[in-house]
XYZ file of C-alpha atoms in Angstrom:
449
model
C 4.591 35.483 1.195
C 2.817 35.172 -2.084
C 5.581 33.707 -4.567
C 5.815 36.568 -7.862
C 7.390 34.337 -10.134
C 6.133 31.488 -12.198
C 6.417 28.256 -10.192
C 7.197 24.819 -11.642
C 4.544 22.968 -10.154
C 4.429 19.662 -11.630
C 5.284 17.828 -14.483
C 4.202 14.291 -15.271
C 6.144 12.316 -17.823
C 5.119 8.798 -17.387
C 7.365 6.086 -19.087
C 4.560 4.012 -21.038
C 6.673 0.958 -19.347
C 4.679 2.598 -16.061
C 1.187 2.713 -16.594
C -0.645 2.159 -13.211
C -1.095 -1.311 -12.533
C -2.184 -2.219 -8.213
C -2.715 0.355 -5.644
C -4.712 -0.953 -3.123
C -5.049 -2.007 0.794
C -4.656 -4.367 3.204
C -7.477 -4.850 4.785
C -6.544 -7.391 7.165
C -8.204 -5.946 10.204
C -11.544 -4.942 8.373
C -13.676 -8.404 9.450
C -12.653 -7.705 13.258
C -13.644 -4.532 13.125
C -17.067 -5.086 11.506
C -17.651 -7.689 14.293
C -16.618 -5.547 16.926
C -18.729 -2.803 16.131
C -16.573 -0.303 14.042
C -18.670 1.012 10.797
C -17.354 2.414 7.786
C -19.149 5.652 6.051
C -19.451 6.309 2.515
C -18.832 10.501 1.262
C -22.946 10.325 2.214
C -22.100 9.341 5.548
C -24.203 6.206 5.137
C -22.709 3.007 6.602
C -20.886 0.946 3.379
C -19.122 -2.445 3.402
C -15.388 -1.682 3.280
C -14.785 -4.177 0.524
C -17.491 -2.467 -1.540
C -16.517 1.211 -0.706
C -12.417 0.764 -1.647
C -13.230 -0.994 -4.859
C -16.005 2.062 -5.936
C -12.861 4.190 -4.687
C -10.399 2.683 -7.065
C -8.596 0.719 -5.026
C -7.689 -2.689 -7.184
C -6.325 -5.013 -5.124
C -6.522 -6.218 -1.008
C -3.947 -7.624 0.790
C -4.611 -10.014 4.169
C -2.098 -11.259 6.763
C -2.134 -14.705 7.953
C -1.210 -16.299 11.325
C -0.812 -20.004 11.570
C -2.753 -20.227 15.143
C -3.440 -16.990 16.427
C -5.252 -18.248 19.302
C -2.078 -19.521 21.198
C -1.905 -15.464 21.891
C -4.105 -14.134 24.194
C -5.375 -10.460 23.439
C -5.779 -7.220 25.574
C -9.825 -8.380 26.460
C -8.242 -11.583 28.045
C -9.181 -13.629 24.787
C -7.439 -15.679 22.690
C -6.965 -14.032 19.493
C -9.164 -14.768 16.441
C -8.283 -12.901 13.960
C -5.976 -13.693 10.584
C -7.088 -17.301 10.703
C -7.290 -18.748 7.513
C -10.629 -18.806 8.012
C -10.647 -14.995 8.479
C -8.636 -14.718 5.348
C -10.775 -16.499 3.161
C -13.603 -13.975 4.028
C -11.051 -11.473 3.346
C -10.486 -12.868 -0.134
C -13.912 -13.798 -0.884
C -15.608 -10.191 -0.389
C -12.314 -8.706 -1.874
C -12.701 -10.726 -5.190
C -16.013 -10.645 -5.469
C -16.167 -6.723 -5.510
C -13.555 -7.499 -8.453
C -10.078 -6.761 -6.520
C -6.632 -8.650 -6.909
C -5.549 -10.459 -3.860
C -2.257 -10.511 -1.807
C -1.351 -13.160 0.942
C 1.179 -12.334 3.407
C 2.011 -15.542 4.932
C 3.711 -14.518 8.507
C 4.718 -18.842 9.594
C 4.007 -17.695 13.184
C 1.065 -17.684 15.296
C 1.058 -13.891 15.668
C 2.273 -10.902 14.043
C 6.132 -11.311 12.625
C 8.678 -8.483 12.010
C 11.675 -7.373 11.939
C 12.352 -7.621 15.634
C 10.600 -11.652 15.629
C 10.078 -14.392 13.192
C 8.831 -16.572 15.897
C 7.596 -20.156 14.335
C 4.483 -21.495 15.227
C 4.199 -23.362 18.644
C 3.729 -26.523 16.881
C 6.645 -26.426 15.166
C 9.079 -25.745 18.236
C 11.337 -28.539 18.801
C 11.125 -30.123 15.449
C 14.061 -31.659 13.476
C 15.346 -29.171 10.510
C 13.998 -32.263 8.028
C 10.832 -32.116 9.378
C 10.255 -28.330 9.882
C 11.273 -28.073 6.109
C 8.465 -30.712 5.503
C 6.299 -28.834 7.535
C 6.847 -25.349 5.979
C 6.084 -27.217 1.926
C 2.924 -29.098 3.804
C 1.461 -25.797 5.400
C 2.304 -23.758 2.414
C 0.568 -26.212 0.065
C -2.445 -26.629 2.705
C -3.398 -22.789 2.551
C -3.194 -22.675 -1.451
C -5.237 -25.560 -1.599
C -8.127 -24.491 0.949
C -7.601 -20.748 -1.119
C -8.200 -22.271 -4.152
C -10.943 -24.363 -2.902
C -13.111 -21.277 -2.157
C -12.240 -19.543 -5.429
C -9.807 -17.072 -3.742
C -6.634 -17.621 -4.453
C -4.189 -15.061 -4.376
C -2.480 -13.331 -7.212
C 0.520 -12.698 -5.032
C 2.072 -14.519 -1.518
C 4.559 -13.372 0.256
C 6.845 -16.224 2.015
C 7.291 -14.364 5.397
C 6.442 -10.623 6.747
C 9.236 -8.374 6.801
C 12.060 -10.804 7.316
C 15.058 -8.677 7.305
C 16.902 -10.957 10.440
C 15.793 -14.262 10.315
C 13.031 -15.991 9.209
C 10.984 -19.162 11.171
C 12.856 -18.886 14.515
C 12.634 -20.807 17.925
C 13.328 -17.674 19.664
C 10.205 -15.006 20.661
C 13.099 -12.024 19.416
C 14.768 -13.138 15.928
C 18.053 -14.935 16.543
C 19.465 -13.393 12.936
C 20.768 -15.420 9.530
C 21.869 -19.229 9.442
C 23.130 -20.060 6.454
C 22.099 -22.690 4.476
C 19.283 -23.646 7.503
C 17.354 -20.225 6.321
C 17.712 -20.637 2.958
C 16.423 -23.753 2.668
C 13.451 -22.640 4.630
C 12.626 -20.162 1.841
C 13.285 -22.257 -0.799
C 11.279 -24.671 0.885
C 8.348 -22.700 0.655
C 8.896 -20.915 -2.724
C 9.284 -24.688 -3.874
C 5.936 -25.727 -2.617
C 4.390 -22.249 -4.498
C 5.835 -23.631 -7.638
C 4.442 -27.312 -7.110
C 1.146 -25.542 -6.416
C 1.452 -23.910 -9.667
C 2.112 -26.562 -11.932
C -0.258 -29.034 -10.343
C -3.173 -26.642 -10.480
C -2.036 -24.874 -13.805
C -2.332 -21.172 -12.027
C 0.234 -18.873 -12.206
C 0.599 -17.383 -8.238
C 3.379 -14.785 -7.771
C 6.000 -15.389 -4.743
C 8.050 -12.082 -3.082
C 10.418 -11.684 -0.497
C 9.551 -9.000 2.095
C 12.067 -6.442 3.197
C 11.742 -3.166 4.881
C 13.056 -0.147 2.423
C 16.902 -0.153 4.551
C 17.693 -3.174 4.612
C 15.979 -4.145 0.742
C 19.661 -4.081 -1.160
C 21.712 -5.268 1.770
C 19.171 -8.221 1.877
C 18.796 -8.756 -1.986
C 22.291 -9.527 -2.269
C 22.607 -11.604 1.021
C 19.823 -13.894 -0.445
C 21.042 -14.033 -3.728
C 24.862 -14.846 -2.535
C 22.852 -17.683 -0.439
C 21.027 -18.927 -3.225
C 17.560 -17.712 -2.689
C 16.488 -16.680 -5.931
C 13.099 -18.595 -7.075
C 10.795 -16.061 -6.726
C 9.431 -12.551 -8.601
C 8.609 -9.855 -6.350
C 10.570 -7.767 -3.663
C 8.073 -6.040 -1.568
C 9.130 -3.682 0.364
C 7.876 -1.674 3.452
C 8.371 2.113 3.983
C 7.143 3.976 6.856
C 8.856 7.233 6.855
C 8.252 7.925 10.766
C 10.764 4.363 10.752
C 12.536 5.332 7.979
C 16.059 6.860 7.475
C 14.726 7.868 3.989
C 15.138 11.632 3.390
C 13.256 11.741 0.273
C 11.450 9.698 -2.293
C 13.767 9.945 -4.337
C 15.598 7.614 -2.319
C 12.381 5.077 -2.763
C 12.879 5.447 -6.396
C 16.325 4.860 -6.372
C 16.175 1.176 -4.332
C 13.312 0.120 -6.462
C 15.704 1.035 -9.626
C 18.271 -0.206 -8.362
C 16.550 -3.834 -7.449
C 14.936 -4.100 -10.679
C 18.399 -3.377 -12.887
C 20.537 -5.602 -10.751
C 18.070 -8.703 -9.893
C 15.604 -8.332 -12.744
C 12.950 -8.768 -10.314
C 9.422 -6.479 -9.834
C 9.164 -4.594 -6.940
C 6.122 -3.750 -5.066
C 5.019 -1.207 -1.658
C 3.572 -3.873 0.311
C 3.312 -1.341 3.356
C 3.175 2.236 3.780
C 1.757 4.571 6.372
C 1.603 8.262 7.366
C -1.290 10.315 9.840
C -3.423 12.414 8.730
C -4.020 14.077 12.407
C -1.899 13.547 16.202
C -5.053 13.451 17.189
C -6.672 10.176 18.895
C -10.109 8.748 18.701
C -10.029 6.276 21.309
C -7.705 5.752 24.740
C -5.497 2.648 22.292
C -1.836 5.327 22.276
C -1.323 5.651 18.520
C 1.887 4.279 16.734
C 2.471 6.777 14.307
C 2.382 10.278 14.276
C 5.379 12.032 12.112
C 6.257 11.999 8.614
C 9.934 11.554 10.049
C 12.249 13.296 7.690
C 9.738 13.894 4.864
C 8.328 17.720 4.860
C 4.476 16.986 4.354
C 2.150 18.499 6.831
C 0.200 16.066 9.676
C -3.451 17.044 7.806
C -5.720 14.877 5.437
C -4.480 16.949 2.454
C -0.375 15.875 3.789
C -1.568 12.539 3.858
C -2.895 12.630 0.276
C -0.487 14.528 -1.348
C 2.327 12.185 0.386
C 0.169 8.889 -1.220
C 0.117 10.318 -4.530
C 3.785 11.545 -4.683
C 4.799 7.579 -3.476
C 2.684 5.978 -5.911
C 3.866 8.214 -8.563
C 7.690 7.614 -7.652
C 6.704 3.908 -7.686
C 5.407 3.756 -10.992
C 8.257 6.374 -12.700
C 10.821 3.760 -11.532
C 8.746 0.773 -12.898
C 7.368 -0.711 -9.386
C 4.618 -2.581 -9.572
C 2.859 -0.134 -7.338
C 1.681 0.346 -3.615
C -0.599 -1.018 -1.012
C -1.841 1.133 2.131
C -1.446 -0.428 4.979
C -4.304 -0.924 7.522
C -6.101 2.102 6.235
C -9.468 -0.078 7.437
C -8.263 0.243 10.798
C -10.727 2.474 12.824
C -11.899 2.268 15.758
C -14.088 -0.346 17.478
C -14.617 -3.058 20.135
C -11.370 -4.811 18.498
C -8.702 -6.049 20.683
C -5.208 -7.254 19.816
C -2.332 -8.111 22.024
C -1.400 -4.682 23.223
C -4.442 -2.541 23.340
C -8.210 -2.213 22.247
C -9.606 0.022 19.425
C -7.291 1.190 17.012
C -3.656 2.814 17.831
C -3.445 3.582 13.732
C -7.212 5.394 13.406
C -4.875 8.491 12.702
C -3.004 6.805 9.743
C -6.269 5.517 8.534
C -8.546 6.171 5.435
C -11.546 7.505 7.336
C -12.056 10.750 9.635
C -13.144 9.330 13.284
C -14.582 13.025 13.882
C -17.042 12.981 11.365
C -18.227 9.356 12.190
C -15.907 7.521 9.929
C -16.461 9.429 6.655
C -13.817 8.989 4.039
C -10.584 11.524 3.410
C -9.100 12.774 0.731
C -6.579 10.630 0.614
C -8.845 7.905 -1.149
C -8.974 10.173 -4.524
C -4.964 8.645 -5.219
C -7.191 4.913 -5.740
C -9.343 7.254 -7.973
C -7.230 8.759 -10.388
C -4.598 6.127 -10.453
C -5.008 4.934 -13.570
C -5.369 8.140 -15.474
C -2.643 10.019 -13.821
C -0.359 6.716 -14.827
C -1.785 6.407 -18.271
C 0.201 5.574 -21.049
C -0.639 9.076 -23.302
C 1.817 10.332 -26.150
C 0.525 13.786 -25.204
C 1.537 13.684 -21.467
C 5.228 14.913 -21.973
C 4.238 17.684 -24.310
C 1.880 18.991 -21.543
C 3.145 21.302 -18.703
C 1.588 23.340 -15.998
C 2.724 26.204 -13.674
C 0.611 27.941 -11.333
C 0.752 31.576 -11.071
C 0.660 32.481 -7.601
C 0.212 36.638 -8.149
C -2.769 36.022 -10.420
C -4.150 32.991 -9.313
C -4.298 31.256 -12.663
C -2.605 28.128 -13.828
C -0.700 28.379 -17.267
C -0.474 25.664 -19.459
C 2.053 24.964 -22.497
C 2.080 22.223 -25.170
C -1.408 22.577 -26.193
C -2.046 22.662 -30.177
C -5.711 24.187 -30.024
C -8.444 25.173 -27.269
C -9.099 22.346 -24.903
C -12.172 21.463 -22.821
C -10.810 21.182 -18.726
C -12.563 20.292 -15.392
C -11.173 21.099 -12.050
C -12.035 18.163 -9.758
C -10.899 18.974 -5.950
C -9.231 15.978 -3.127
C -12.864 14.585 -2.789
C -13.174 13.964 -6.483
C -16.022 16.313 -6.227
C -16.454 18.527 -9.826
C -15.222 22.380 -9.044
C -15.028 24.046 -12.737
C -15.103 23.593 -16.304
C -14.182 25.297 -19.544
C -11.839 25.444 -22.294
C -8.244 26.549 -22.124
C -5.264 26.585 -24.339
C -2.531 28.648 -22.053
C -4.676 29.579 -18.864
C -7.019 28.891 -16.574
C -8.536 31.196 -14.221
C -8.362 29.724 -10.331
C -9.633 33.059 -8.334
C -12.913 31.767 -7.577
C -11.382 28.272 -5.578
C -10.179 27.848 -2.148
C -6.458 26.835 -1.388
C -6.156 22.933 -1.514
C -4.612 19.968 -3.849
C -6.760 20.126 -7.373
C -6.632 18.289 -10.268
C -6.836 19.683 -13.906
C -8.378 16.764 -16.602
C -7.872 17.893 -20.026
C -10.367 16.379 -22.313
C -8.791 16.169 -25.777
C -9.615 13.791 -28.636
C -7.388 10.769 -27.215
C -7.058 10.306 -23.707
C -7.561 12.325 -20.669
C -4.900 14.313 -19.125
C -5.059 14.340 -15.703
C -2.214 16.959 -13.558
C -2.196 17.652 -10.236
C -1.576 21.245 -8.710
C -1.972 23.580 -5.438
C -3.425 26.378 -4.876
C -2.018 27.945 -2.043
């Protein structure tokens, strides 16, 4: 039923402490997919590099995994693994910074993907003294910056570990929990050799801890009672079908809550929701709810739940947000448990039109002006009118020129408004309304439903 009051739609007031600063991807799967025959589509449905397409989207900096010898596992195709060598990271890096992007390592000090469920060490390392695998976490550490910096891609960011929220550099296949001071001194170890790195090579490299969005407080005080405090960044993972979040609220209120009592940044290093249930390939996919977030499973709900996180990030003062594994469509590519793609669902490009973009990819495009620090943002509000289809606007001093710019970023209407702005002749979708006044852009976001 058609509501027949005026309806608070949204209301951005930006702190100018939160103007948009990284939203981007990691795009760690991108070179195996390209190799196995996956191909990415531009809006023309022409065939694009990846690296090339999310920079022209917006996106401003990539984010690559790295495993210390992935070939010790052996992948669904009976093949040892290849993929997240440093080797394969460097490409990463090199397209990524060359189409202008930030970069962000996530250094996972096991052979194969780490979580919270294993922090397996790399097979070399098994058996080694605690003297010597502190030696050898410094030696690695330092080894990858250098051959990074080498090849003119050195990342802005590294994270010591990948989600480590029970143990970190473990003998054991399933993590074996906290051991106090041995962990600690791993991390330290590590963070140590960042800082050497830094000061020998006068750059200025970022270090974070990795938590998932639970256990992030519990954790930050843990380390800091255990005397892990030498780095800048919390990143934090949120999946919401994993996620005892109820709202994002919630989000806003750990990253607050880290910042006040650590005085540390905090960043979305991971986040991931479907778009469809559908499947475009026989790999089963891994997500497919929003868990206990209300956003519908379509490529509008999976926009309109990107945008609402990025914009909680950046209200609370996070650093902002990286997508991950939107490049993960399907192709020849195999990992350990399955080949194709069991995230094509969750990804940034629609597998029934041939690997076209979605909507969701307009959040990298309007980032920065929907962030932007503007003295005439909080004076400007907008309701939408649901009985007359129009959107009303207060807070304007004199007649403004608009557009109306739809999901795709594609140009819908134009004119010049002071209190309304006639919406009869669109379809019912997520819109955005840029006001184009003599100092910057305003840029608001409603539906028309």
């Amino acid at each position: 039923m058609k509501k027949l009051l005026f309806v608070f739609l949204l209301f951005l007031s930006i702190n100018a402490t939160s103007q948009c600063q990284l939203i981007g991807a990691d795009m760690s799967y991108a070179n195996s997919v390209l190799a196995n025959g996956g191909v990415y589509k531009n809006d023309q449905g022409v065939a694009q590099n990846p690296y090339s397409l999310f920079t022209e989207k917006g996106a401003n900096i990539v984010r690559a995994r790295l495993f210390h010898t992935p070939a010790n596992q052996m992948d669904y195709c009976g093949n040892p693994s290849s993929m997240n060598t440093l080797e394969d990271v460097t490409s990463t890096f090199v397209q990524a910074k060359n189409f202008g992007m930030q970069l962000q390592l996530s250094v996972h000090y096991g052979d194969y993907f780490n979580d919270p469920s294993k922090q397996k060490m790399p097979n070399v390392w098994q058996g080694l003294s605690q003297a010597v695998l502190l030696d050898s976490i410094y030696n690695y550490t330092t080894k990858v910056l250098t051959h990074l910096h080498n090849q003119n891609a050195l990342p802005n960011i590294i994270a010591i570990g990948n989600e480590t929220t029970w143990g970190f550099v473990d003998a054991t296949a399933t993590t074996n929990g906290w051991s106090w001071p041995v962990d600690a001194d791993k991390f330290n170890r590590a963070l140590l050799a960042v800082d050497h790195f830094n000061a020998t090579h006068g750059t200025t490299i970022k270090k974070a801890l990795h938590f998932t969005d639970s256990t992030a407080i519990w954790l930050a005080g843990l380390f800091a009672n255990n005397g892990i405090s030498n780095f800048d960044i919390y990143g934090l993972s949120f999946y919401p079908e994993w996620s005892s979040v109820t709202s994002l609220n919630q989000i806003g209120a750990i990253i607050s809550s880290l910042k006040t009592t650590y005085n540390k940044e905090v960043i979305i290093l991971e986040t991931g929701v479907p778009w469809t249930t559908a499947a475009g390939d026989s790999y089963a996919n891994i997500l497919n709810t929003y868990g206990n977030l209300s956003y519908p499973i379509t490529p509008i709900g999976q926009q309109s739940y990107f945008y609402d996180l990025v914009q909680m990030v950046h209200q609370r003062g996070g650093m902002g947000v990286i997508y991950w594994a939107p490049d993960w469509i399907t192709s020849g590519h195999c990992d350990a448990w399955g080949q194709g793609s069991s995230y094509e669902n969750v990804s940034f490009f629609n597998f029934s039109t041939g690997n076209t973009p979605l909507p969701i990819f307009s959040v990298f495009e309007y980032c920065s002006e929907l962030t932007a620090t503007n003295p005439e943002r909080s004076t400007v509000k907008l309701y939408y009118q649901f009985q007359y289809e129009r959107l009303v606007l207060t807070g304007l001093d004199s007649p403004t020129p608009y557009t109306i710019i739809d999901s795709n970023g594609r140009f819908v209407h134009h004119g010049k408004t002071q209190n309304e702005v006639d919406c009869s002749g669109i379809t019912k979708r997520v819109y955005w309304l840029k006001l184009h006044g003599n100092k910057k852009p305003i840029t608001l976001k409603f539906l028309k439903d």
